[in-house]
Amino acid sequence: MRKFIFISPIIVFFCIIFIFLYLLITKSDPSELPSALINQKAPKFETLSLLSEKNFLYEKEFNHDLKIVNFFSSWCIPCSAEHKYIDLLSKEKGIKIIGINYKDDPKKALQWLDNLGNPYSDVAIDSNGDIAINWGVYGIPETFIVNYNNIIQYRLAGPITKKNYEAFYQQIIKNK
């Protein structure tokens, strides 16, 4: 019995080490959050356009193009860091980028776009967060790839960065 009491903490220690090493070695990305909307129709919504102060027309913006839908805010620091990559994507042919301005002051959002540049074809205002809830957004920034039939193909939780830009771009190419 004494021998078991002496050996059991060592066995537990090695089991914990083994578990940590296994989790470290596996290539699962804890930042990838599953989305129930993958391979589903993009949720329709009605709101105002930030750019024109008219109605944002879902039918006009969500037509038969490949779309990148980017949830952002002027107060979001990672959104500012990601903006240059969104701008880079906007210069690609055949890619339409739609912005969803999440819980933001419209004047500040317009100023933010004036300072950083506007890569969006249009920007929908999500003043109370309902659009984000319907799209299953956990936090901003989040970016979706929506195909020609308005089916959500991919979701990136968090900012597009130098580290993940190429992988995100490959997702776009895969869905073109």
mmCIF file of C-alpha atoms in Angstrom:
data_model
loop_
_atom_site.group_PDB
_atom_site.id
_atom_site.type_symbol
_atom_site.label_atom_id
_atom_site.label_comp_id
_atom_site.label_asym_id
_atom_site.label_seq_id
_atom_site.Cartn_x
_atom_site.Cartn_y
_atom_site.Cartn_z
ATOM 1 C CA MET A 1 0.000 0.000 0.000
ATOM 2 C CA ARG A 2 2.856 2.385 0.842
ATOM 3 C CA LYS A 3 4.407 1.669 -2.505
ATOM 4 C CA PHE A 4 1.129 2.580 -4.279
ATOM 5 C CA ILE A 5 0.849 5.876 -2.375
ATOM 6 C CA PHE A 6 4.412 6.726 -3.390
ATOM 7 C CA ILE A 7 3.983 5.814 -7.094
ATOM 8 C CA SER A 8 0.468 7.244 -7.747
ATOM 9 C CA PRO A 9 1.514 10.962 -7.753
ATOM 10 C CA ILE A 10 4.273 10.120 -10.253
ATOM 11 C CA ILE A 11 1.768 8.342 -12.508
ATOM 12 C CA VAL A 12 -0.663 11.284 -12.288
ATOM 13 C CA PHE A 13 2.164 13.723 -13.063
ATOM 14 C CA PHE A 14 3.193 11.800 -16.194
ATOM 15 C CA CYS A 15 -0.441 11.540 -17.335
ATOM 16 C CA ILE A 16 -0.834 15.328 -17.055
ATOM 17 C CA ILE A 17 2.435 15.865 -18.952
ATOM 18 C CA PHE A 18 1.275 13.446 -21.642
ATOM 19 C CA ILE A 19 -2.063 15.284 -22.036
ATOM 20 C CA PHE A 20 -0.347 18.689 -22.340
ATOM 21 C CA LEU A 21 2.139 17.356 -24.899
ATOM 22 C CA TYR A 22 -0.665 15.772 -26.909
ATOM 23 C CA LEU A 23 -2.638 19.054 -26.982
ATOM 24 C CA LEU A 24 0.520 20.965 -27.890
ATOM 25 C CA ILE A 25 1.417 18.655 -30.759
ATOM 26 C CA THR A 26 -2.042 18.383 -32.343
ATOM 27 C CA LYS A 27 -2.728 21.060 -34.896
ATOM 28 C CA SER A 28 -6.145 22.107 -33.677
ATOM 29 C CA ASP A 29 -6.679 25.847 -33.632
ATOM 30 C CA PRO A 30 -8.580 27.023 -30.549
ATOM 31 C CA SER A 31 -9.480 30.279 -32.334
ATOM 32 C CA GLU A 32 -11.538 28.378 -34.915
ATOM 33 C CA LEU A 33 -15.076 28.427 -33.641
ATOM 34 C CA PRO A 34 -17.630 26.259 -35.393
ATOM 35 C CA SER A 35 -20.502 27.971 -37.170
ATOM 36 C CA ALA A 36 -23.939 26.445 -37.633
ATOM 37 C CA LEU A 37 -24.362 28.623 -40.735
ATOM 38 C CA ILE A 38 -21.673 26.963 -42.863
ATOM 39 C CA ASN A 39 -23.376 25.624 -46.022
ATOM 40 C CA GLN A 40 -26.555 27.539 -45.110
ATOM 41 C CA LYS A 41 -28.184 30.542 -46.808
ATOM 42 C CA ALA A 42 -26.861 33.877 -45.554
ATOM 43 C CA PRO A 43 -29.430 35.435 -43.194
ATOM 44 C CA LYS A 44 -31.406 38.256 -44.792
ATOM 45 C CA PHE A 45 -31.745 41.557 -42.987
ATOM 46 C CA GLU A 46 -33.076 45.074 -43.393
ATOM 47 C CA THR A 47 -31.207 48.131 -42.213
ATOM 48 C CA LEU A 48 -29.767 51.451 -43.314
ATOM 49 C CA SER A 49 -26.640 51.958 -45.378
ATOM 50 C CA LEU A 50 -23.803 53.797 -43.641
ATOM 51 C CA LEU A 51 -22.549 55.179 -46.933
ATOM 52 C CA SER A 52 -25.746 56.538 -48.442
ATOM 53 C CA GLU A 53 -28.136 56.926 -45.480
ATOM 54 C CA LYS A 54 -30.701 55.002 -47.555
ATOM 55 C CA ASN A 55 -31.922 51.468 -47.063
ATOM 56 C CA PHE A 56 -29.298 48.762 -47.393
ATOM 57 C CA LEU A 57 -30.797 46.543 -50.073
ATOM 58 C CA TYR A 58 -29.993 42.905 -49.321
ATOM 59 C CA GLU A 59 -31.229 41.830 -52.766
ATOM 60 C CA LYS A 60 -28.905 44.344 -54.456
ATOM 61 C CA GLU A 61 -25.794 43.607 -52.401
ATOM 62 C CA PHE A 62 -26.284 39.861 -52.037
ATOM 63 C CA ASN A 63 -26.645 39.143 -55.736
ATOM 64 C CA HIS A 64 -24.822 36.466 -57.716
ATOM 65 C CA ASP A 65 -21.255 37.505 -56.834
ATOM 66 C CA LEU A 66 -18.734 35.997 -54.491
ATOM 67 C CA LYS A 67 -18.981 38.112 -51.343
ATOM 68 C CA ILE A 68 -16.827 38.732 -48.319
ATOM 69 C CA VAL A 69 -18.938 39.928 -45.390
ATOM 70 C CA ASN A 70 -16.876 41.694 -42.739
ATOM 71 C CA PHE A 71 -18.244 42.700 -39.326
ATOM 72 C CA PHE A 72 -16.251 45.663 -37.978
ATOM 73 C CA SER A 73 -16.385 48.779 -35.766
ATOM 74 C CA SER A 74 -14.326 51.937 -35.533
ATOM 75 C CA TRP A 75 -13.703 51.281 -31.818
ATOM 76 C CA CYS A 76 -12.320 47.790 -32.506
ATOM 77 C CA ILE A 77 -8.500 47.780 -32.435
ATOM 78 C CA PRO A 78 -8.130 44.411 -34.261
ATOM 79 C CA CYS A 79 -10.494 45.779 -36.959
ATOM 80 C CA SER A 80 -8.051 48.617 -37.599
ATOM 81 C CA ALA A 81 -5.151 46.162 -37.863
ATOM 82 C CA GLU A 82 -7.104 43.924 -40.254
ATOM 83 C CA HIS A 83 -8.300 46.792 -42.460
ATOM 84 C CA LYS A 84 -5.282 46.763 -44.782
ATOM 85 C CA TYR A 85 -5.971 43.099 -45.599
ATOM 86 C CA ILE A 86 -9.641 43.819 -46.288
ATOM 87 C CA ASP A 87 -8.473 46.627 -48.569
ATOM 88 C CA LEU A 88 -6.076 44.234 -50.314
ATOM 89 C CA LEU A 89 -8.930 41.780 -50.921
ATOM 90 C CA SER A 90 -11.119 44.576 -52.325
ATOM 91 C CA LYS A 91 -8.613 45.088 -55.150
ATOM 92 C CA GLU A 92 -9.057 41.495 -56.383
ATOM 93 C CA LYS A 93 -11.350 40.963 -59.373
ATOM 94 C CA GLY A 94 -14.559 39.077 -58.754
ATOM 95 C CA ILE A 95 -14.653 39.725 -55.017
ATOM 96 C CA LYS A 96 -17.288 42.005 -53.522
ATOM 97 C CA ILE A 97 -16.778 43.116 -49.918
ATOM 98 C CA ILE A 98 -19.759 44.054 -47.778
ATOM 99 C CA GLY A 99 -19.193 45.680 -44.415
ATOM 100 C CA ILE A 100 -21.465 45.352 -41.415
ATOM 101 C CA ASN A 101 -20.804 48.185 -38.978
ATOM 102 C CA TYR A 102 -21.432 46.657 -35.556
ATOM 103 C CA LYS A 103 -22.745 48.753 -32.624
ATOM 104 C CA ASP A 104 -20.899 51.865 -33.714
ATOM 105 C CA ASP A 105 -21.499 55.590 -33.950
ATOM 106 C CA PRO A 106 -22.142 56.206 -37.679
ATOM 107 C CA LYS A 107 -20.176 59.478 -37.656
ATOM 108 C CA LYS A 108 -17.145 57.801 -36.108
ATOM 109 C CA ALA A 109 -17.448 54.896 -38.533
ATOM 110 C CA LEU A 110 -17.502 57.243 -41.532
ATOM 111 C CA GLN A 111 -14.491 59.123 -40.170
ATOM 112 C CA TRP A 112 -12.700 55.805 -39.618
ATOM 113 C CA LEU A 113 -13.379 54.804 -43.243
ATOM 114 C CA ASP A 114 -12.232 58.236 -44.460
ATOM 115 C CA ASN A 115 -8.936 57.818 -42.582
ATOM 116 C CA LEU A 116 -8.226 54.199 -43.542
ATOM 117 C CA GLY A 117 -9.989 54.027 -46.898
ATOM 118 C CA ASN A 118 -13.236 52.355 -47.852
ATOM 119 C CA PRO A 119 -12.840 48.853 -49.318
ATOM 120 C CA TYR A 120 -16.580 48.076 -49.055
ATOM 121 C CA SER A 121 -19.163 48.112 -51.844
ATOM 122 C CA ASP A 122 -21.667 49.089 -49.150
ATOM 123 C CA VAL A 123 -21.816 49.101 -45.372
ATOM 124 C CA ALA A 124 -24.879 48.003 -43.437
ATOM 125 C CA ILE A 125 -25.526 49.544 -40.023
ATOM 126 C CA ASP A 126 -26.031 47.022 -37.211
ATOM 127 C CA SER A 127 -26.703 49.493 -34.420
ATOM 128 C CA ASN A 128 -28.194 47.033 -31.922
ATOM 129 C CA GLY A 129 -26.303 43.867 -32.909
ATOM 130 C CA ASP A 130 -29.276 41.911 -34.279
ATOM 131 C CA ILE A 131 -27.625 41.220 -37.635
ATOM 132 C CA ALA A 132 -24.518 39.892 -35.879
ATOM 133 C CA ILE A 133 -26.652 37.626 -33.696
ATOM 134 C CA ASN A 134 -28.445 36.206 -36.748
ATOM 135 C CA TRP A 135 -25.095 35.543 -38.422
ATOM 136 C CA GLY A 136 -23.746 33.826 -35.270
ATOM 137 C CA VAL A 137 -21.009 36.389 -34.654
ATOM 138 C CA TYR A 138 -19.139 35.828 -31.396
ATOM 139 C CA GLY A 139 -17.095 39.022 -31.501
ATOM 140 C CA ILE A 140 -15.601 41.361 -34.007
ATOM 141 C CA PRO A 141 -13.942 41.312 -36.379
ATOM 142 C CA GLU A 142 -15.455 38.306 -38.081
ATOM 143 C CA THR A 143 -15.392 37.658 -41.786
ATOM 144 C CA PHE A 144 -17.538 35.337 -43.894
ATOM 145 C CA ILE A 145 -17.147 34.035 -47.440
ATOM 146 C CA VAL A 146 -20.537 33.838 -49.160
ATOM 147 C CA ASN A 147 -20.765 32.156 -52.568
ATOM 148 C CA TYR A 148 -22.752 33.039 -55.693
ATOM 149 C CA ASN A 149 -25.894 31.371 -54.322
ATOM 150 C CA ASN A 150 -25.670 33.274 -51.008
ATOM 151 C CA ILE A 151 -24.483 30.173 -49.164
ATOM 152 C CA ILE A 152 -21.992 30.802 -46.354
ATOM 153 C CA GLN A 153 -18.877 28.789 -47.209
ATOM 154 C CA TYR A 154 -16.368 29.874 -44.571
ATOM 155 C CA ARG A 155 -16.101 31.920 -41.398
ATOM 156 C CA LEU A 156 -13.014 33.480 -39.844
ATOM 157 C CA ALA A 157 -13.406 34.519 -36.226
ATOM 158 C CA GLY A 158 -10.922 37.243 -35.406
ATOM 159 C CA PRO A 159 -8.905 39.530 -37.627
ATOM 160 C CA ILE A 160 -7.313 38.741 -40.955
ATOM 161 C CA THR A 161 -3.591 39.073 -40.260
ATOM 162 C CA LYS A 162 -0.312 38.628 -42.095
ATOM 163 C CA LYS A 163 -0.143 35.143 -40.580
ATOM 164 C CA ASN A 164 -3.551 33.937 -41.821
ATOM 165 C CA TYR A 165 -4.089 36.087 -44.945
ATOM 166 C CA GLU A 166 -2.833 33.503 -47.433
ATOM 167 C CA ALA A 167 -4.958 30.719 -45.912
ATOM 168 C CA PHE A 168 -8.012 32.993 -45.987
ATOM 169 C CA TYR A 169 -7.280 33.964 -49.591
ATOM 170 C CA GLN A 170 -7.038 30.272 -50.519
ATOM 171 C CA GLN A 171 -10.524 29.789 -49.036
ATOM 172 C CA ILE A 172 -11.763 32.541 -51.352
ATOM 173 C CA ILE A 173 -10.095 30.923 -54.395
ATOM 174 C CA LYS A 174 -11.581 27.564 -53.419
ATOM 175 C CA ASN A 175 -15.086 29.099 -53.435
ATOM 176 C CA LYS A 176 -14.766 31.167 -56.635
#
